[in-house]
Amino acid sequence: MAVSIRRIKIWMGEKCCYFIVLSVIYFVFWGYMAGLFARLFREPRCIIPDEDMEKIVQQEIAEHYPEVQNYLLKSTNKSKEASYCAWPPLEFEGRRPVNKAVLSWDKLEQKFVFMADGHYKPKLCIAYQKVAIIVVVYKTPESEKLFQIFLNNILPKLRRQQLEFGIYAVREQMPDIPNRGLLFNIGFQKAMTNMKYDCVIFHDVDVIPEDDRNYYACEYYPRHMAKRIDRNKYTLPHKDWAGGIISMNPEQYTQINGWSNMYIGNHTDNEDIYRRIVTHYDLVRTEDKYSYCGSTSDKTELPNKEGCWSFEKTGRTWQIDGLNNTAYEKAEILNKKLFTLVDIGLFSQKIRNSYLKRMRNITNFDSLPNATLTLNNMVCEQLLGRKLDFNTILKT
């Protein structure tokens, strides 16, 4: 009897194993069949031909930039019969990683034969805007390499966008202490003297857009074009930051009085230009999926004590510190094949003394616009040993 019960248990165990195996096979089979039927009867997925993909990209761009399109069409005063370049441009490639290869100047000039005297103009159509790209460079081997990488990446992108553009590299001849805002202001003045541009783009040399659909044109409002930079983990550092790439038309730039001339050796001016813009205009940012930018330098400059002091005060003094307060010893302009070099001899201390003298003559500080937004900057508060005060009258 005991033997019989044991045989029954063995037989039942074998049957259970068979049942489990068959169940697994059953579910795997019908799962596969269900997937097969789903693929057969759903809308077919196929490889999109290049010409169809191009149409999709163009439609996406047209939907993304209605404000730019409206601005371009309304701001064009030329004959309607003129042959304007297609909108949106026809040769976009989309997002591509930044090419960090350093080419010699000879190779760059051989590669970009379409450039002449730092300028490019489409031959077969009329560009909607003339755009000046202003870049600050320094007289160091490192800065020269960064500029070579910049040109190697930016020139083909700009050409695909069918823009008429000029590139201006502004460099201080004897840079004891770099003053980026002052160089931007001088670059703007020289560019506008050279040609009547519709749009001006202020560009860090070590920030390069990855996507050529990040369009280099101006619209109704100033636009921040570098919201997502890889060294910032593709996130905006904070809402009051507008560094990397900014586009404005000349009227807007003049209205905000350009960049401050008071920031030396640090990047607190990225917050200052944001504050100047939002005091007068709305600041728009390129849509996230097109605003990815690569960086060719990991160098980050923290604010210094003097920069924090300037940021605290310039919100009330922007009218006398900026585009209307530039001064330099001399300017040597060299027309290179790929860019226009503006070599500047600066007297930064002379400008600062002029600024302080004008400050002493102002008694009605309340007539100047106050800072509408504050910078959440713990570094500045630590350096100054107190909270930032945007309402205090400047003491000299």
Coordinates of C-alpha atoms in Angstrom, one line a residue:
M1 CA 0.0 0.0 0.0
A2 CA 2.8 2.4 0.9
V3 CA 4.5 1.6 -2.4
S4 CA 1.4 2.4 -4.3
I5 CA 1.0 5.8 -2.6
R6 CA 4.6 6.6 -3.4
R7 CA 4.2 5.7 -7.1
I8 CA 1.1 7.9 -7.2
K9 CA 3.0 10.9 -5.8
I10 CA 5.8 10.4 -8.3
W11 CA 3.3 10.1 -11.1
M12 CA 1.5 13.3 -9.9
G13 CA 4.9 15.2 -9.6
E14 CA 5.8 14.2 -13.2
K15 CA 2.4 15.4 -14.4
C16 CA 2.8 18.7 -12.6
C17 CA 6.2 19.3 -14.2
Y18 CA 4.7 18.5 -17.6
F19 CA 1.8 20.8 -16.9
I20 CA 4.1 23.7 -15.9
V21 CA 6.3 23.2 -19.0
L22 CA 3.3 23.1 -21.3
S23 CA 1.8 26.2 -19.7
V24 CA 5.0 28.1 -20.2
I25 CA 5.2 27.0 -23.9
Y26 CA 1.5 27.9 -24.3
F27 CA 1.9 31.4 -23.0
V28 CA 5.1 32.1 -24.9
F29 CA 3.6 30.8 -28.1
W30 CA 0.4 32.9 -27.9
G31 CA 2.4 35.9 -26.7
Y32 CA 4.5 35.7 -29.8
M33 CA 1.4 35.2 -32.0
A34 CA -0.3 38.2 -30.4
G35 CA 2.8 40.4 -31.1
L36 CA 2.9 39.1 -34.7
F37 CA -0.7 39.9 -35.3
A38 CA -0.3 43.3 -33.8
R39 CA 2.6 44.1 -36.2
L40 CA 0.6 42.8 -39.1
F41 CA -2.5 44.8 -38.6
R42 CA -1.2 48.0 -37.1
E43 CA -0.2 51.0 -39.2
P44 CA 3.0 50.0 -41.0
R45 CA 6.3 51.4 -39.9
C46 CA 8.8 51.9 -42.6
I47 CA 12.0 53.8 -43.2
I48 CA 11.1 57.3 -44.2
P49 CA 12.9 58.4 -47.4
D50 CA 15.3 61.3 -47.0
E51 CA 13.1 63.7 -49.0
D52 CA 10.0 62.9 -46.8
M53 CA 12.1 63.3 -43.7
E54 CA 13.3 66.7 -44.9
K55 CA 9.6 67.7 -45.4
I56 CA 8.8 66.6 -41.8
V57 CA 11.8 68.5 -40.4
Q58 CA 10.8 71.7 -42.3
Q59 CA 7.2 71.5 -41.2
E60 CA 8.4 71.0 -37.6
I61 CA 10.5 74.1 -37.8
A62 CA 7.8 76.2 -39.4
E63 CA 5.5 75.2 -36.5
H64 CA 8.2 75.9 -33.9
Y65 CA 9.1 79.4 -35.2
P66 CA 5.9 81.1 -36.1
E67 CA 7.0 84.3 -34.2
V68 CA 10.3 84.3 -36.1
Q69 CA 8.5 83.7 -39.4
N70 CA 6.0 86.6 -38.7
Y71 CA 8.8 88.9 -37.7
L72 CA 10.9 88.1 -40.8
L73 CA 8.0 88.6 -43.1
K74 CA 6.8 91.8 -41.5
S75 CA 10.3 93.3 -41.1
T76 CA 11.1 92.8 -44.8
N77 CA 10.5 96.0 -46.7
K78 CA 11.9 94.9 -50.0
S79 CA 9.9 94.0 -53.2
K80 CA 7.6 91.1 -52.9
E81 CA 8.8 89.9 -56.3
A82 CA 12.3 89.4 -54.9
S83 CA 13.6 85.9 -54.6
Y84 CA 13.9 85.4 -50.8
C85 CA 15.4 82.3 -49.3
A86 CA 13.0 79.5 -48.4
W87 CA 11.4 79.5 -45.0
P88 CA 12.1 77.4 -43.2
P89 CA 15.6 76.7 -44.6
L90 CA 15.9 73.5 -46.7
E91 CA 19.1 72.0 -45.5
F92 CA 18.8 71.4 -41.8
E93 CA 20.6 68.3 -40.5
G94 CA 19.2 68.3 -37.0
R95 CA 21.1 67.6 -33.8
R96 CA 24.8 66.6 -34.2
P97 CA 27.6 66.4 -31.6
V98 CA 30.1 69.2 -31.5
N99 CA 33.2 68.4 -33.5
K100 CA 36.1 69.2 -31.2
A101 CA 38.9 68.7 -33.8
V102 CA 41.3 71.7 -34.0
L103 CA 42.0 72.6 -37.7
S104 CA 44.8 74.9 -38.7
W105 CA 43.9 78.3 -40.2
D106 CA 45.0 77.1 -43.6
K107 CA 42.7 74.1 -43.5
L108 CA 39.8 76.1 -42.2
E109 CA 40.1 78.6 -45.1
Q110 CA 40.3 75.8 -47.6
K111 CA 37.3 74.1 -46.1
F112 CA 35.0 77.2 -46.0
V113 CA 35.7 78.8 -49.4
F114 CA 32.3 80.4 -49.3
M115 CA 33.5 83.0 -46.8
A116 CA 35.1 86.3 -47.8
D117 CA 36.3 89.1 -45.5
G118 CA 34.4 87.4 -42.6
H119 CA 31.1 87.7 -44.4
Y120 CA 28.7 85.3 -46.2
K121 CA 25.8 86.1 -48.4
P122 CA 23.6 83.5 -50.2
K123 CA 24.1 83.6 -53.9
L124 CA 20.8 82.2 -55.1
C125 CA 18.3 83.9 -52.8
I126 CA 17.9 87.0 -50.6
A127 CA 18.3 86.3 -46.9
Y128 CA 15.6 87.6 -44.6
Q129 CA 18.0 89.1 -42.1
K130 CA 21.6 90.3 -41.9
V131 CA 23.1 88.9 -38.8
A132 CA 26.3 89.9 -36.9
I133 CA 27.8 87.3 -34.6
I134 CA 30.1 88.9 -32.0
V135 CA 32.6 86.7 -30.2
V136 CA 35.1 87.7 -27.5
V137 CA 38.5 86.0 -27.8
Y138 CA 41.7 86.5 -26.0
K139 CA 45.4 86.6 -27.0
T140 CA 46.2 83.1 -25.6
P141 CA 46.9 79.8 -27.4
E142 CA 43.9 78.2 -25.6
S143 CA 41.5 80.9 -26.8
E144 CA 42.8 80.6 -30.3
K145 CA 42.1 76.8 -30.3
L146 CA 38.6 77.4 -29.0
F147 CA 38.0 79.9 -31.7
Q148 CA 39.2 77.5 -34.4
I149 CA 36.8 74.8 -33.1
F150 CA 34.0 77.4 -33.0
L151 CA 34.5 78.4 -36.6
N152 CA 34.7 74.8 -37.8
N153 CA 31.3 74.1 -36.2
I154 CA 29.4 77.3 -36.6
L155 CA 30.1 78.3 -40.2
P156 CA 28.4 75.3 -41.9
K157 CA 25.4 75.6 -39.5
L158 CA 25.0 79.3 -40.4
R159 CA 25.3 78.6 -44.1
R160 CA 22.6 75.9 -43.9
Q161 CA 20.3 78.5 -42.3
Q162 CA 20.6 80.6 -45.4
L163 CA 21.5 83.8 -43.5
E164 CA 23.6 86.7 -44.6
F165 CA 26.1 87.0 -41.7
G166 CA 29.3 88.4 -40.5
I167 CA 31.5 87.2 -37.7
Y168 CA 33.4 89.7 -35.5
A169 CA 36.1 88.5 -33.1
V170 CA 36.8 91.2 -30.6
R171 CA 40.1 90.9 -28.8
E172 CA 42.0 93.0 -26.3
Q173 CA 45.5 93.6 -27.3
M174 CA 47.0 93.8 -23.8
P175 CA 44.5 92.0 -21.7
D176 CA 45.6 92.5 -18.1
I177 CA 42.1 91.7 -16.8
P178 CA 39.4 90.5 -19.2
N179 CA 36.3 92.7 -19.5
R180 CA 33.9 90.7 -21.7
G181 CA 30.9 93.1 -21.5
L182 CA 33.0 96.1 -22.6
L183 CA 34.4 94.0 -25.6
F184 CA 30.9 93.0 -26.6
N185 CA 29.8 96.7 -26.6
I186 CA 32.8 97.7 -28.7
G187 CA 32.2 94.8 -31.1
F188 CA 28.6 95.9 -31.5
Q189 CA 29.6 99.5 -32.4
K190 CA 32.2 98.3 -34.9
A191 CA 29.8 95.8 -36.5
M192 CA 27.0 98.4 -36.9
T193 CA 29.5 100.8 -38.4
N194 CA 30.6 98.2 -40.9
M195 CA 27.1 97.2 -42.0
K196 CA 23.4 97.8 -41.1
Y197 CA 22.6 94.5 -39.4
D198 CA 19.1 93.4 -38.6
C199 CA 20.1 91.1 -35.8
V200 CA 23.1 90.8 -33.4
I201 CA 24.1 87.6 -31.6
F202 CA 26.5 87.8 -28.7
H203 CA 28.3 84.4 -28.5
D204 CA 30.6 82.7 -26.0
V205 CA 33.5 81.2 -28.0
D206 CA 33.3 77.9 -26.0
V207 CA 29.5 77.4 -26.4
I208 CA 28.4 75.8 -29.7
P209 CA 24.8 74.8 -30.7
E210 CA 24.4 71.1 -31.4
D211 CA 21.3 71.5 -33.5
D212 CA 21.2 73.7 -36.6
R213 CA 17.5 74.2 -36.0
N214 CA 18.4 76.6 -33.3
Y215 CA 17.9 79.5 -35.7
Y216 CA 20.3 82.5 -35.7
A217 CA 17.8 85.2 -36.2
C218 CA 16.0 87.9 -34.2
E219 CA 12.3 88.1 -33.5
Y220 CA 10.0 90.4 -31.5
Y221 CA 11.8 89.8 -28.2
P222 CA 15.4 89.1 -27.2
R223 CA 16.1 85.4 -27.2
H224 CA 18.4 83.2 -25.1
M225 CA 19.6 80.5 -27.3
A226 CA 21.8 78.4 -25.0
K227 CA 19.4 77.1 -22.4
R228 CA 20.9 73.6 -22.3
I229 CA 24.7 73.4 -22.2
D230 CA 26.4 70.0 -21.5
R231 CA 28.7 71.4 -18.8
N232 CA 25.6 72.5 -17.0
K233 CA 24.2 69.0 -17.4
Y234 CA 21.9 70.3 -20.1
T235 CA 19.9 72.3 -17.6
L236 CA 19.4 76.1 -17.0
P237 CA 21.7 77.0 -14.0
H238 CA 18.9 79.3 -12.6
K239 CA 16.1 81.4 -14.0
D240 CA 18.0 84.7 -13.9
W241 CA 20.8 83.4 -16.1
A242 CA 21.2 84.3 -19.8
G243 CA 24.7 83.2 -20.8
G244 CA 26.2 81.4 -23.8
I245 CA 24.3 82.9 -26.7
I246 CA 21.8 85.8 -26.9
S247 CA 20.1 87.4 -29.9
M248 CA 18.7 90.9 -30.0
N249 CA 18.0 93.5 -32.7
P250 CA 20.0 96.7 -32.6
E251 CA 17.1 98.7 -31.2
Q252 CA 16.7 96.4 -28.3
Y253 CA 20.4 96.3 -27.5
T254 CA 20.5 100.1 -27.6
Q255 CA 17.5 100.3 -25.4
I256 CA 19.0 98.2 -22.6
N257 CA 22.3 100.1 -23.0
G258 CA 24.2 97.0 -23.9
W259 CA 26.3 95.0 -21.4
S260 CA 27.7 96.5 -18.3
N261 CA 31.4 97.6 -18.4
M262 CA 31.9 97.0 -14.7
Y263 CA 32.4 93.2 -14.7
I264 CA 36.0 92.2 -14.8
G265 CA 37.3 88.6 -14.7
N266 CA 34.0 86.8 -13.9
H267 CA 30.7 85.8 -15.4
T268 CA 28.2 87.7 -13.1
D269 CA 27.5 89.7 -16.2
N270 CA 25.3 86.8 -17.5
E271 CA 22.8 87.6 -14.7
D272 CA 23.2 91.4 -15.2
I273 CA 22.3 91.2 -19.0
Y274 CA 19.3 89.1 -18.0
R275 CA 18.1 91.8 -15.6
R276 CA 18.6 94.5 -18.2
I277 CA 16.6 92.6 -20.8
V278 CA 13.6 91.7 -18.5
T279 CA 13.4 95.3 -17.3
H280 CA 12.4 96.3 -20.8
Y281 CA 11.3 93.2 -22.7
D282 CA 10.1 89.7 -22.3
L283 CA 13.0 87.2 -22.7
V284 CA 12.2 84.1 -24.7
R285 CA 14.3 81.0 -24.9
T286 CA 14.8 78.6 -27.7
E287 CA 12.6 75.5 -27.3
D288 CA 14.2 72.8 -25.2
K289 CA 14.6 70.2 -27.9
Y290 CA 16.6 72.6 -30.1
S291 CA 18.6 74.4 -27.4
Y292 CA 21.2 71.7 -26.7
C293 CA 24.7 73.2 -26.8
G294 CA 28.1 71.6 -26.5
S295 CA 30.9 73.3 -24.6
T296 CA 34.6 73.1 -25.6
S297 CA 35.9 74.3 -22.3
D298 CA 35.1 73.0 -18.8
K299 CA 36.3 76.2 -17.2
T300 CA 33.8 78.0 -15.0
E301 CA 34.5 81.3 -13.4
L302 CA 33.0 82.0 -10.0
P303 CA 32.0 85.6 -9.1
N304 CA 34.6 87.7 -7.3
K305 CA 33.9 90.3 -4.7
E306 CA 34.1 93.2 -7.1
G307 CA 31.7 91.5 -9.5
C308 CA 29.2 90.9 -6.8
W309 CA 29.5 94.5 -5.7
S310 CA 28.9 95.6 -9.3
F311 CA 25.9 93.4 -9.8
E312 CA 24.4 94.8 -6.6
K313 CA 24.6 98.3 -7.9
T314 CA 24.2 98.2 -11.7
G315 CA 20.5 97.5 -11.5
R316 CA 20.1 101.2 -10.5
T317 CA 22.8 102.6 -12.7
W318 CA 22.4 100.8 -16.1
Q319 CA 21.6 104.1 -17.9
I320 CA 25.2 105.3 -17.4
D321 CA 27.0 102.0 -17.5
G322 CA 27.1 100.2 -20.8
L323 CA 27.0 101.0 -24.5
N324 CA 27.1 104.8 -23.9
N325 CA 30.2 104.5 -21.6
T326 CA 32.7 102.6 -23.8
A327 CA 36.2 103.9 -24.3
Y328 CA 39.3 102.5 -25.7
E329 CA 42.8 103.6 -26.7
K330 CA 42.8 102.4 -30.3
A331 CA 41.1 99.9 -32.6
E332 CA 42.8 97.9 -35.3
I333 CA 40.3 96.1 -37.7
L334 CA 41.7 93.3 -39.8
N335 CA 39.5 91.6 -42.4
K336 CA 40.4 87.9 -42.4
K337 CA 38.8 85.4 -44.8
L338 CA 36.7 83.7 -42.1
F339 CA 36.1 86.6 -39.7
T340 CA 36.7 90.3 -38.9
L341 CA 39.2 90.8 -36.1
V342 CA 38.7 93.8 -34.0
D343 CA 41.9 94.3 -31.9
I344 CA 41.3 96.8 -29.1
G345 CA 43.6 98.6 -26.7
L346 CA 41.6 99.3 -23.5
F347 CA 41.7 101.6 -20.6
S348 CA 39.4 99.7 -18.2
Q349 CA 40.4 101.8 -15.2
K350 CA 39.7 105.0 -17.2
I351 CA 36.2 103.8 -17.9
R352 CA 35.6 102.9 -14.3
N353 CA 36.8 106.3 -13.1
S354 CA 34.4 108.0 -15.5
Y355 CA 31.6 105.8 -14.3
L356 CA 32.3 106.6 -10.6
K357 CA 32.5 110.4 -11.5
R358 CA 29.1 110.3 -13.1
M359 CA 27.7 108.4 -10.2
R360 CA 28.8 111.1 -7.8
N361 CA 26.9 113.7 -9.8
I362 CA 23.6 111.7 -9.6
T363 CA 21.5 112.6 -6.6
N364 CA 18.1 111.3 -7.6
F365 CA 18.8 107.6 -7.5
D366 CA 15.1 106.7 -7.4
S367 CA 14.7 108.0 -11.0
L368 CA 16.8 105.0 -12.1
P369 CA 15.0 101.7 -12.5
N370 CA 15.5 99.3 -9.6
A371 CA 16.4 95.6 -10.0
T372 CA 13.1 93.8 -10.8
L373 CA 14.7 90.4 -10.0
T374 CA 17.4 89.3 -7.6
L375 CA 20.2 86.8 -8.1
N376 CA 20.1 83.8 -5.8
N377 CA 23.8 83.6 -5.4
M378 CA 25.2 82.2 -2.2
V379 CA 28.7 82.8 -3.5
C380 CA 28.2 86.5 -3.6
E381 CA 26.6 86.6 -0.2
Q382 CA 29.6 84.7 1.2
L383 CA 32.1 87.0 -0.4
L384 CA 30.3 90.1 0.8
G385 CA 29.5 88.7 4.2
R386 CA 25.9 89.8 4.0
K387 CA 22.7 89.5 1.9
L388 CA 22.7 91.2 -1.5
D389 CA 21.0 94.6 -1.2
F390 CA 19.7 95.9 -4.5
N391 CA 18.3 99.2 -3.1
T392 CA 21.4 100.7 -1.5
I393 CA 22.8 103.9 -2.9
L394 CA 26.3 103.5 -4.2
K395 CA 28.9 104.9 -1.8
T396 CA 32.3 105.9 -3.1

